[in-house]
Amino acid sequence: MSGASIAIQDPAISTEATGISAAVLVGTKRPPVPHAEKAWEFFRAMGSPKYHVAPMVDQSELPFRMLCRNHGATCAYTPMMHARLFAESEKYRSEFFTTCPEDRPLMVQFCANDPDLLLAAARHVEASCDAVDINFGCPQRIAKRGNYGATLMDDLPLVERLVKKLAQNLTVPVTCKIRVFADMEKTLAYASMIEAAGCSLLAVHGRTREMKDLTNTRADWDAIRAVKQHLSIPVLANGNIRTLQDANDLMAYTGCDGVLSAESLLEDPALFAPSRLQPEGAHSWLEAPSLLREYLHLVKKYPTHPRMVKGHLHKILAPWLGEHIDIRDRVNKGGSGLTTDGLLALLAELDARIVANGWGTPRPKATPRQLLRQAAEANKQAAMDEQQRETDALEEVAQEQDGVPTSNKRAAEDGEDHVHGGSRQAVEGADGGGGSRSGAAHRGAAAAAAAAAAAAAAAAAAAAAAAAGSAPHSAHAHSDSAPGVSSSSGKGCDGGGEKTQHHAGGLSEGLGLEGGLEGSSHVGVAADSGQDEVIAMDPDLKRLRDLGGVDGCEECL
């Protein structure tokens, strides 16, 4: 960047909107903010940590944080938590926030749009962490609906108020995680505003909020470097990390003081281990069972919700479960009755098979194309599940505040849940009370009903087409499976080559993701008018279809 001044043209990030003087936007490093030295004292007091476990919904919980710490991670974030729910619901707090003396340094992350509620939530954790972090990076539809995360890039005065509220009232520092604007001057103004408001450490994800597909977009390391050069507080970098060498290269290129990793850590919790830099220490799938075994023993020490455990099992063992489908099915069908000891027994059986087979890499019974599709659908399902859990938790808090017992409300809704696939019951296991996620059976019935109705609609369409003397084109394309029941690859009806068709329950083969994690399913949209008609007639199915556009992201997974 040159030393010339940068002119602000967008009113959404003007000096009036941000409260930043024009001098802030000079392309050279600006003078340090008044709290810069305290920010560095805070960072050094934590040990100047370089390798951070990123905040991941349902995935950066205590046992997983401890597993990563055992293998080189030097700091960790909690999962993103909803500030209002955390402030108002003891049940929510008990499920989503657990820690121990060894779980330090620790950043506790919240999403919020109300400064007072954010402060109330932070008060509950300030004695148990090193800093409270605000999520300004989540780009998903759930964040837009809830008006938090990256959505607040459209409301910079609110961003400033949130940061100031914590910085002026907490006994621990406030940190923030952001995404960048496509325009560099906006990014620098944004980062400068957050720093000036009192932020003591800024984590920068080098993608814009529109870049939700991490596999097909590259993070902008130049943007991260520009922010680091512009600020006077510690800066962490996030994006494009697959290996420990990538992490070191990112720090070297940007000058940042540390890095965060999310998705890559889920596959290899030992990503930050120093041995990963040695040729013989590169990640091998033969290590996966031992890493999962270590994690399961940590779960026994620090109990956590089964959905989180199964999520890690599928991520760490993914290709092995794609080869040993019977073990995958036993995990998926085990329900809440499958204990940690039961999972350890299955793991021992998998170990024995791997040794007996004698080959060092998994041989999944699915094509790479199928694996990529299933991974994308799994990300969508995780986002859908989180949105439903948040909705239910907010409704429960509202009912309690109105004096209506939640049990009475749910009893009145039971009949509707049975008709529409149990979408509410599917998330009951997330209520902190240890309930099982019993919605799978109800959703299965709904999917079967949808399939039957769709098949009937397709048959009627075929009959009408035949009567009119034309070929039932779409029916031919789906002749091998009932619409809305399975996921398959086949020739497109235009004969233009292979295309993927997505139907309900489309997490079928290969990655161990059949039916998603226990108690979850995905209703996709097939290129079939019969299924569209069925979905249009059922509001719950239509809602799930509409939610299917949600993608996964490092802030939310």
Coordinates of C-alpha atoms in Angstrom, one line a residue:
M1 CA 0.0 0.0 0.0
S2 CA 1.2 3.5 -0.7
G3 CA 1.4 6.3 1.8
A4 CA -1.3 8.3 0.0
S5 CA -4.6 9.1 1.7
I6 CA -7.6 6.9 0.9
A7 CA -10.8 8.7 0.0
I8 CA -14.0 7.2 1.5
Q9 CA -16.8 7.1 -1.0
D10 CA -19.3 4.6 0.4
P11 CA -21.6 6.3 2.9
A12 CA -22.1 3.1 4.8
I13 CA -18.5 3.3 6.0
S14 CA -18.0 7.0 5.9
T15 CA -16.0 8.8 8.6
E16 CA -19.3 10.0 10.1
A17 CA -20.7 6.5 10.2
T18 CA -17.6 5.1 11.8
G19 CA -16.4 8.0 13.9
I20 CA -12.9 7.6 12.4
S21 CA -10.9 10.6 11.3
A22 CA -9.6 10.7 7.8
A23 CA -6.1 10.2 9.2
V24 CA -7.0 6.7 10.1
L25 CA -7.3 5.8 6.5
V26 CA -3.8 6.7 5.5
G27 CA -2.1 3.7 3.9
T28 CA 0.8 3.8 6.3
K29 CA 0.7 2.4 9.9
R30 CA -1.2 4.9 12.0
P31 CA -0.3 5.8 15.6
P32 CA -1.1 3.2 18.3
V33 CA -4.4 3.4 20.1
P34 CA -4.3 4.3 23.8
H35 CA -4.9 0.7 24.9
A36 CA -2.3 -0.8 22.6
E37 CA 0.2 -1.6 25.3
K38 CA -2.4 -3.2 27.5
A39 CA -3.5 -5.3 24.5
W40 CA 0.1 -6.5 24.1
E41 CA 0.4 -7.2 27.8
F42 CA -2.7 -9.3 27.6
F43 CA -1.4 -11.2 24.6
R44 CA 2.0 -11.8 26.2
A45 CA 0.3 -12.9 29.5
M46 CA -1.4 -15.7 27.5
G47 CA 2.0 -16.8 26.3
S48 CA 1.8 -15.1 22.8
P49 CA -0.1 -18.1 21.5
K50 CA 0.3 -18.7 17.7
Y51 CA -1.9 -21.7 17.1
H52 CA -5.6 -21.2 17.8
V53 CA -8.6 -23.5 17.7
A54 CA -11.2 -21.5 15.8
P55 CA -14.8 -21.0 17.1
M56 CA -17.0 -23.7 15.6
V57 CA -20.7 -24.3 16.4
D58 CA -21.1 -27.7 18.2
Q59 CA -17.4 -28.6 17.4
S60 CA -15.0 -26.6 19.5
E61 CA -16.4 -27.9 22.8
L62 CA -14.2 -28.7 25.8
P63 CA -13.1 -32.3 24.9
F64 CA -12.1 -31.3 21.4
R65 CA -10.3 -28.2 22.6
M66 CA -8.4 -30.3 25.1
L67 CA -7.5 -32.8 22.3
C68 CA -6.1 -30.1 20.1
R69 CA -4.2 -28.6 23.1
N70 CA -2.6 -32.0 23.6
H71 CA -1.3 -31.8 20.0
G72 CA 0.1 -28.3 19.7
A73 CA -2.8 -25.8 19.9
T74 CA -1.8 -23.0 22.2
C75 CA -5.2 -21.2 22.5
A76 CA -8.8 -22.0 21.8
Y77 CA -12.2 -20.4 21.3
T78 CA -15.5 -21.8 22.5
P79 CA -18.3 -22.4 20.0
M80 CA -20.2 -19.3 19.1
M81 CA -23.0 -18.9 21.6
H82 CA -26.1 -16.8 21.4
A83 CA -25.8 -13.9 23.8
R84 CA -29.5 -13.5 24.6
L85 CA -30.0 -17.2 25.3
F86 CA -26.8 -17.4 27.3
A87 CA -27.9 -14.4 29.4
E88 CA -31.4 -15.6 30.1
S89 CA -31.3 -19.4 30.1
E90 CA -29.3 -21.4 32.7
K91 CA -30.0 -24.6 30.8
Y92 CA -28.4 -23.1 27.7
R93 CA -25.4 -22.0 29.7
S94 CA -24.9 -25.4 31.2
E95 CA -25.0 -27.2 27.9
F96 CA -22.9 -24.8 25.8
F97 CA -20.2 -23.6 28.1
T98 CA -18.0 -26.0 30.0
T99 CA -14.3 -25.5 30.9
C100 CA -11.6 -26.7 33.3
P101 CA -8.4 -25.3 34.8
E102 CA -6.3 -26.8 32.0
D103 CA -8.5 -25.2 29.3
R104 CA -6.5 -21.9 29.1
P105 CA -5.9 -19.6 27.4
L106 CA -9.5 -19.5 26.4
M107 CA -11.7 -17.1 24.4
V108 CA -15.4 -17.2 24.9
Q109 CA -17.3 -16.2 21.7
F110 CA -20.8 -14.7 21.5
C111 CA -23.0 -13.4 18.7
A112 CA -25.2 -10.5 19.6
N113 CA -27.0 -7.4 18.4
D114 CA -27.9 -5.9 21.8
P115 CA -25.0 -4.4 23.9
D116 CA -26.8 -4.8 27.2
L117 CA -27.6 -8.5 26.6
L118 CA -24.1 -9.1 25.3
L119 CA -22.7 -7.6 28.5
A120 CA -25.1 -9.7 30.6
A121 CA -23.9 -12.9 28.9
A122 CA -20.3 -11.9 29.2
R123 CA -20.6 -11.4 32.9
H124 CA -21.3 -15.1 33.3
V125 CA -18.0 -16.1 31.9
E126 CA -15.5 -13.3 32.5
A127 CA -14.1 -15.1 35.6
S128 CA -13.5 -18.3 33.6
C129 CA -11.7 -17.1 30.5
D130 CA -9.0 -14.9 29.2
A131 CA -11.1 -12.8 26.9
V132 CA -14.6 -12.4 25.5
D133 CA -14.9 -12.5 21.7
I134 CA -17.6 -11.0 19.5
N135 CA -18.5 -12.8 16.3
F136 CA -18.7 -10.4 13.4
G137 CA -17.8 -13.1 10.9
C138 CA -20.6 -15.5 10.5
P139 CA -22.0 -15.0 7.0
Q140 CA -24.9 -17.5 7.1
R141 CA -28.6 -17.0 6.6
I142 CA -29.2 -17.7 10.3
A143 CA -27.0 -14.7 11.1
K144 CA -28.9 -12.5 8.7
R145 CA -32.2 -13.6 10.2
G146 CA -30.9 -13.0 13.7
N147 CA -29.1 -9.8 12.8
Y148 CA -25.7 -10.7 14.0
G149 CA -22.3 -11.9 12.7
A150 CA -21.2 -10.6 9.3
T151 CA -24.7 -9.1 8.8
L152 CA -23.6 -6.3 11.2
M153 CA -21.1 -5.1 8.5
D154 CA -24.2 -3.1 7.4
D155 CA -24.6 -1.5 10.8
L156 CA -21.2 -0.2 11.9
P157 CA -22.4 2.1 14.6
L158 CA -24.0 -1.0 16.3
V159 CA -20.7 -2.9 15.9
E160 CA -18.9 0.0 17.6
R161 CA -21.4 0.0 20.5
L162 CA -21.1 -3.7 21.1
V163 CA -17.3 -3.5 21.3
K164 CA -17.4 -0.4 23.5
K165 CA -19.9 -1.9 25.9
L166 CA -17.7 -4.9 26.7
A167 CA -14.4 -2.9 26.6
Q168 CA -15.7 -0.4 29.2
N169 CA -17.4 -2.8 31.5
L170 CA -15.5 -6.2 31.6
T171 CA -12.5 -7.2 33.7
V172 CA -11.1 -9.2 30.8
P173 CA -10.2 -7.9 27.3
V174 CA -12.7 -7.9 24.4
T175 CA -11.6 -9.5 21.1
C176 CA -13.3 -9.7 17.8
K177 CA -13.4 -11.9 14.7
I178 CA -14.3 -10.3 11.3
R179 CA -14.4 -10.9 7.6
V180 CA -13.1 -8.4 5.1
F181 CA -14.9 -6.2 2.6
A182 CA -14.1 -6.6 -1.1
D183 CA -12.9 -3.0 -0.9
M184 CA -9.6 -2.6 0.9
E185 CA -10.3 0.9 2.2
K186 CA -13.6 -0.3 3.8
T187 CA -11.7 -3.2 5.4
L188 CA -9.1 -0.9 7.0
A189 CA -11.7 1.6 8.2
Y190 CA -13.8 -1.3 9.6
A191 CA -10.8 -2.8 11.5
S192 CA -9.6 0.6 12.7
M193 CA -13.1 1.4 14.1
I194 CA -13.2 -1.9 16.0
E195 CA -9.7 -1.3 17.4
A196 CA -10.5 2.3 18.4
A197 CA -13.7 1.0 20.2
G198 CA -11.5 -1.0 22.6
C199 CA -10.8 -4.4 20.9
S200 CA -7.5 -5.9 22.2
L201 CA -7.1 -8.6 19.6
L202 CA -8.6 -8.9 16.1
A203 CA -8.9 -12.2 14.2
V204 CA -9.3 -11.6 10.4
H205 CA -10.8 -14.2 8.1
G206 CA -9.5 -13.2 4.6
R207 CA -12.8 -13.8 2.8
T208 CA -15.8 -11.6 2.3
R209 CA -19.2 -12.5 3.8
E210 CA -20.4 -13.5 0.3
M211 CA -17.7 -16.2 0.1
K212 CA -19.4 -19.1 1.9
D213 CA -17.9 -22.0 -0.1
L214 CA -14.5 -22.5 1.5
T215 CA -13.5 -25.2 -1.0
N216 CA -13.9 -23.0 -4.1
T217 CA -12.7 -19.6 -2.8
R218 CA -9.3 -18.6 -1.5
A219 CA -8.8 -16.3 1.5
D220 CA -7.1 -13.0 0.6
W221 CA -3.8 -13.0 2.5
D222 CA -3.0 -9.5 1.2
A223 CA -6.1 -8.1 2.9
I224 CA -5.1 -9.8 6.2
R225 CA -1.5 -8.4 5.8
A226 CA -2.9 -4.9 5.2
V227 CA -5.0 -5.0 8.4
K228 CA -2.0 -6.2 10.4
Q229 CA 0.2 -3.4 9.1
H230 CA -2.5 -0.9 9.8
L231 CA -3.3 -1.8 13.4
S232 CA -1.4 -1.5 16.7
I233 CA -3.0 -4.5 18.5
P234 CA -2.3 -8.2 18.0
V235 CA -3.9 -9.6 14.9
L236 CA -4.7 -13.3 14.0
A237 CA -5.0 -14.6 10.5
N238 CA -7.6 -17.1 9.3
G239 CA -8.0 -18.8 5.9
N240 CA -6.4 -21.4 3.5
I241 CA -4.8 -23.5 6.2
R242 CA -4.6 -27.2 5.5
T243 CA -1.2 -28.0 7.1
L244 CA 1.1 -26.7 9.8
Q245 CA 3.4 -25.4 7.1
D246 CA 0.4 -23.4 5.7
A247 CA -0.1 -21.9 9.1
N248 CA 3.5 -20.9 9.4
D249 CA 3.5 -19.5 5.8
L250 CA 0.4 -17.5 6.6
M251 CA 2.1 -15.9 9.6
A252 CA 5.3 -15.2 7.7
Y253 CA 3.4 -13.6 4.7
T254 CA 1.0 -11.4 6.7
G255 CA 3.2 -10.7 9.8
C256 CA 0.3 -11.8 12.0
D257 CA 0.8 -12.9 15.5
G258 CA -1.1 -16.2 15.2
V259 CA -3.5 -18.2 13.1
L260 CA -6.9 -19.9 13.5
S261 CA -7.9 -23.2 12.0
A262 CA -11.3 -24.8 11.9
E263 CA -12.2 -27.3 9.2
S264 CA -8.7 -28.7 8.9
L265 CA -8.5 -29.3 12.6
L266 CA -11.7 -31.3 12.5
E267 CA -10.1 -33.7 10.2
D268 CA -6.7 -33.7 11.9
P269 CA -6.8 -32.5 15.5
A270 CA -3.0 -32.8 15.6
L271 CA -2.6 -30.3 12.8
F272 CA -0.5 -28.0 15.1
A273 CA 1.7 -30.7 16.4
P274 CA 5.4 -29.8 15.7
S275 CA 5.9 -33.3 14.3
R276 CA 3.6 -32.4 11.4
L277 CA 6.6 -30.5 9.9
Q278 CA 8.6 -33.6 9.6
P279 CA 8.2 -35.9 6.5
E280 CA 7.5 -38.9 8.7
G281 CA 5.0 -36.8 10.8
A282 CA 2.6 -35.9 8.0
H283 CA -1.0 -36.6 8.7
S284 CA -2.0 -40.2 8.0
W285 CA -5.4 -41.8 8.1
L286 CA -3.8 -44.6 10.1
E287 CA -3.6 -42.1 13.0
A288 CA -7.3 -41.3 12.9
P289 CA -8.5 -44.2 15.2
S290 CA -6.0 -43.3 17.9
L291 CA -6.9 -39.6 17.8
L292 CA -10.6 -40.5 18.1
R293 CA -9.8 -42.9 21.0
E294 CA -8.0 -40.0 22.8
Y295 CA -11.0 -37.8 22.2
L296 CA -13.5 -40.3 23.5
H297 CA -11.5 -40.7 26.7
L298 CA -11.6 -36.9 27.1
V299 CA -15.4 -37.1 26.6
K300 CA -15.6 -39.6 29.5
K301 CA -13.7 -37.1 31.6
Y302 CA -15.6 -34.0 30.3
P303 CA -19.1 -35.3 29.3
T304 CA -20.6 -33.5 26.3
H305 CA -23.7 -33.9 24.1
P306 CA -23.8 -37.0 21.9
R307 CA -24.5 -35.0 18.8
M308 CA -21.1 -33.3 19.2
V309 CA -19.3 -36.6 19.8
K310 CA -20.8 -38.1 16.7
G311 CA -19.9 -35.1 14.7
H312 CA -16.3 -35.5 15.6
L313 CA -16.4 -39.2 15.0
H314 CA -17.7 -38.7 11.4
K315 CA -15.1 -36.0 10.7
I316 CA -12.1 -37.8 12.1
L317 CA -12.9 -41.3 10.7
A318 CA -14.7 -40.1 7.5
P319 CA -13.0 -42.3 4.9
W320 CA -12.7 -45.3 7.1
L321 CA -16.5 -45.2 7.7
G322 CA -16.9 -44.9 4.0
E323 CA -15.2 -48.2 3.7
H324 CA -16.7 -50.0 6.7
I325 CA -20.3 -49.0 6.1
D326 CA -21.7 -51.5 8.6
I327 CA -19.8 -49.8 11.5
R328 CA -21.0 -46.4 10.2
D329 CA -24.6 -47.7 10.2
R330 CA -24.3 -49.0 13.7
V331 CA -23.1 -45.6 14.9
N332 CA -25.9 -43.8 13.1
K333 CA -28.6 -46.2 14.3
G334 CA -27.3 -46.4 17.8
G335 CA -29.2 -43.4 18.9
S336 CA -28.6 -41.8 22.3
G337 CA -28.2 -45.3 23.7
L338 CA -24.8 -45.7 22.1
T339 CA -22.5 -44.8 25.0
T340 CA -18.9 -43.6 25.0
D341 CA -17.8 -47.1 25.9
G342 CA -19.9 -48.5 23.1
L343 CA -18.1 -46.2 20.7
L344 CA -14.8 -47.3 22.1
A345 CA -15.8 -50.9 21.4
L346 CA -16.7 -50.1 17.8
L347 CA -13.4 -48.3 17.4
A348 CA -11.5 -51.3 18.6
E349 CA -13.3 -53.4 16.0
L350 CA -12.4 -50.9 13.3
D351 CA -8.8 -51.0 14.4
A352 CA -8.7 -54.8 14.1
R353 CA -10.1 -54.6 10.6
I354 CA -7.6 -52.0 9.5
V355 CA -4.7 -54.2 10.8
A356 CA -6.2 -57.3 9.2
N357 CA -6.7 -55.6 5.8
G358 CA -3.1 -54.5 5.7
W359 CA -3.5 -51.3 3.6
G360 CA -2.6 -47.9 5.0
T361 CA -5.3 -45.8 3.4
P362 CA -9.1 -46.1 3.4
R363 CA -10.9 -47.4 0.4
P364 CA -14.3 -45.7 0.6
K365 CA -17.2 -47.2 -1.3
A366 CA -18.0 -43.9 -2.9
T367 CA -16.5 -41.8 -5.7
P368 CA -14.7 -38.5 -4.9
R369 CA -17.7 -36.7 -6.5
Q370 CA -20.0 -38.3 -4.1
L371 CA -17.8 -37.6 -1.1
L372 CA -17.6 -33.9 -2.0
R373 CA -21.4 -33.7 -2.5
Q374 CA -22.0 -35.5 0.9
A375 CA -19.6 -33.2 2.7
A376 CA -21.4 -30.1 1.3
E377 CA -24.8 -31.5 2.3
A378 CA -23.4 -32.3 5.8
N379 CA -22.4 -28.6 6.1
K380 CA -25.8 -27.5 5.1
Q381 CA -27.4 -29.9 7.6
A382 CA -25.3 -28.7 10.4
A383 CA -26.4 -25.1 9.7
M384 CA -30.0 -26.2 9.5
D385 CA -29.8 -28.0 12.8
E386 CA -28.2 -25.1 14.5
Q387 CA -30.9 -22.7 13.2
Q388 CA -33.6 -25.0 14.5
R389 CA -32.0 -25.3 17.9
E390 CA -31.6 -21.6 18.2
T391 CA -35.3 -21.0 17.2
D392 CA -36.5 -23.6 19.7
A393 CA -34.4 -22.2 22.5
L394 CA -35.6 -18.6 21.8
E395 CA -39.2 -19.8 21.8
E396 CA -38.7 -21.6 25.0
V397 CA -37.2 -18.6 26.7
A398 CA -40.1 -16.4 25.5
Q399 CA -42.6 -18.9 26.8
E400 CA -41.0 -19.0 30.2
Q401 CA -40.9 -15.3 30.4
D402 CA -44.6 -15.2 29.5
G403 CA -45.4 -17.6 32.3
V404 CA -46.5 -20.5 30.0
P405 CA -44.8 -23.8 30.9
T406 CA -42.8 -25.1 28.0
S407 CA -44.1 -28.6 28.6
N408 CA -47.7 -27.5 28.0
K409 CA -46.7 -25.7 24.8
R410 CA -44.9 -28.8 23.5
A411 CA -47.7 -31.1 24.4
A412 CA -50.1 -29.0 22.3
E413 CA -47.7 -29.3 19.4
D414 CA -47.1 -33.0 19.5
G415 CA -49.8 -33.8 17.0
E416 CA -48.4 -31.3 14.5
D417 CA -44.9 -32.7 15.0
H418 CA -46.2 -36.2 14.1
V419 CA -47.8 -34.9 10.9
H420 CA -45.0 -32.8 9.7
G421 CA -42.0 -35.0 10.4
G422 CA -41.0 -34.1 14.0
S423 CA -39.0 -31.0 13.1
R424 CA -39.2 -29.8 16.6
Q425 CA -38.6 -33.1 18.3
A426 CA -35.5 -33.6 16.1
V427 CA -33.7 -30.9 18.2
E428 CA -35.0 -31.8 21.6
G429 CA -31.6 -33.4 22.4
A430 CA -30.1 -29.9 22.3
D431 CA -32.2 -28.6 25.2
G432 CA -29.6 -29.3 27.8
G433 CA -31.8 -31.8 29.6
G434 CA -30.2 -34.9 28.1
G435 CA -33.3 -35.8 26.0
S436 CA -32.8 -37.9 22.9
R437 CA -33.2 -36.5 19.4
S438 CA -36.3 -38.5 18.7
G439 CA -37.4 -36.7 15.5
A440 CA -35.6 -39.1 13.1
A441 CA -38.5 -41.6 13.1
H442 CA -41.1 -38.9 12.5
R443 CA -39.0 -37.3 9.7
G444 CA -38.6 -40.8 8.2
A445 CA -42.4 -41.1 8.1
A446 CA -42.8 -37.7 6.6
A447 CA -40.1 -38.4 3.9
A448 CA -41.9 -41.7 3.1
A449 CA -45.2 -39.9 2.8
A450 CA -43.6 -37.2 0.6
A451 CA -42.0 -39.9 -1.6
A452 CA -45.3 -41.7 -2.1
A453 CA -47.1 -38.5 -2.9
A454 CA -44.4 -37.4 -5.3
A455 CA -44.4 -40.8 -7.0
A456 CA -48.2 -40.5 -7.4
A457 CA -47.8 -37.0 -8.8
A458 CA -45.1 -38.1 -11.2
A459 CA -47.3 -41.0 -12.4
A460 CA -50.2 -38.6 -13.0
A461 CA -47.9 -36.3 -14.9
A462 CA -46.6 -39.3 -17.0
A463 CA -50.2 -40.4 -17.7
A464 CA -51.2 -36.9 -18.8
A465 CA -48.1 -36.6 -21.0
A466 CA -48.8 -40.0 -22.6
A467 CA -52.4 -39.0 -23.3
A468 CA -51.1 -35.9 -25.0
G469 CA -48.7 -38.0 -27.1
S470 CA -45.5 -36.7 -25.5
A471 CA -42.8 -38.5 -23.5
P472 CA -42.7 -38.0 -19.7
H473 CA -39.3 -36.4 -19.8
S474 CA -38.6 -35.7 -16.1
A475 CA -40.1 -39.1 -15.0
H476 CA -37.6 -40.9 -17.2
A477 CA -34.7 -39.0 -15.5
H478 CA -35.8 -40.3 -12.1
S479 CA -37.0 -43.8 -13.0
D480 CA -34.4 -45.6 -10.8
S481 CA -35.6 -44.1 -7.5
A482 CA -38.6 -42.6 -5.9
P483 CA -38.3 -38.8 -5.9
G484 CA -37.4 -37.4 -2.5
V485 CA -36.0 -40.7 -1.1
S486 CA -32.4 -41.1 -2.0
S487 CA -29.4 -39.5 -3.5
S488 CA -28.0 -40.8 -6.7
S489 CA -25.8 -39.9 -9.7
G490 CA -27.0 -40.6 -13.2
K491 CA -27.2 -39.3 -16.7
G492 CA -29.1 -36.0 -17.0
C493 CA -32.2 -36.0 -19.0
D494 CA -30.5 -33.9 -21.6
G495 CA -27.9 -36.6 -22.2
G496 CA -25.2 -34.1 -21.5
G497 CA -23.3 -36.2 -19.0
E498 CA -23.5 -37.1 -15.3
K499 CA -25.2 -34.9 -12.9
T500 CA -26.1 -35.2 -9.3
Q501 CA -29.7 -35.4 -8.1
H502 CA -30.4 -34.3 -4.5
H503 CA -33.4 -35.8 -2.7
A504 CA -34.5 -36.1 0.9
G505 CA -32.0 -37.9 3.2
G506 CA -29.3 -37.3 0.6
L507 CA -26.4 -37.9 2.9
S508 CA -26.2 -41.5 1.7
E509 CA -23.0 -43.3 1.1
G510 CA -19.3 -43.0 1.7
L511 CA -18.5 -40.5 4.4
G512 CA -20.5 -42.2 7.2
L513 CA -23.0 -39.4 6.9
E514 CA -26.1 -41.4 6.1
G515 CA -29.0 -39.5 7.5
G516 CA -26.5 -36.9 8.8
L517 CA -25.7 -37.1 12.5
E518 CA -28.1 -39.2 14.6
G519 CA -31.6 -37.7 14.5
S520 CA -31.1 -35.4 11.5
S521 CA -32.0 -35.4 7.8
H522 CA -32.0 -33.2 4.8
V523 CA -34.8 -32.5 2.4
G524 CA -33.3 -31.4 -0.9
V525 CA -35.0 -30.3 -4.1
A526 CA -35.0 -32.7 -7.0
A527 CA -35.3 -31.6 -10.6
D528 CA -38.8 -33.1 -10.6
S529 CA -42.0 -31.2 -10.7
G530 CA -43.9 -33.9 -8.8
Q531 CA -41.7 -33.4 -5.7
D532 CA -41.9 -29.7 -6.0
E533 CA -45.7 -29.9 -5.9
V534 CA -45.5 -32.1 -2.8
I535 CA -43.1 -29.7 -1.1
A536 CA -45.3 -26.8 -2.0
M537 CA -48.3 -28.5 -0.3
D538 CA -46.4 -29.2 2.9
P539 CA -45.2 -26.0 4.7
D540 CA -42.7 -27.8 6.9
L541 CA -41.1 -29.5 3.9
K542 CA -41.1 -26.2 2.0
R543 CA -39.3 -24.6 5.0
L544 CA -36.7 -27.3 5.1
R545 CA -36.2 -27.0 1.3
D546 CA -35.7 -23.2 1.7
L547 CA -33.3 -23.7 4.5
G548 CA -31.3 -26.0 2.3
G549 CA -29.5 -23.1 0.8
V550 CA -27.5 -22.6 4.0
D551 CA -23.8 -23.4 3.6
G552 CA -21.2 -24.2 6.2
C553 CA -18.5 -21.8 7.3
E554 CA -15.5 -21.8 9.6
E555 CA -17.3 -19.5 12.0
C556 CA -20.3 -21.8 12.2
L557 CA -18.9 -25.3 11.9

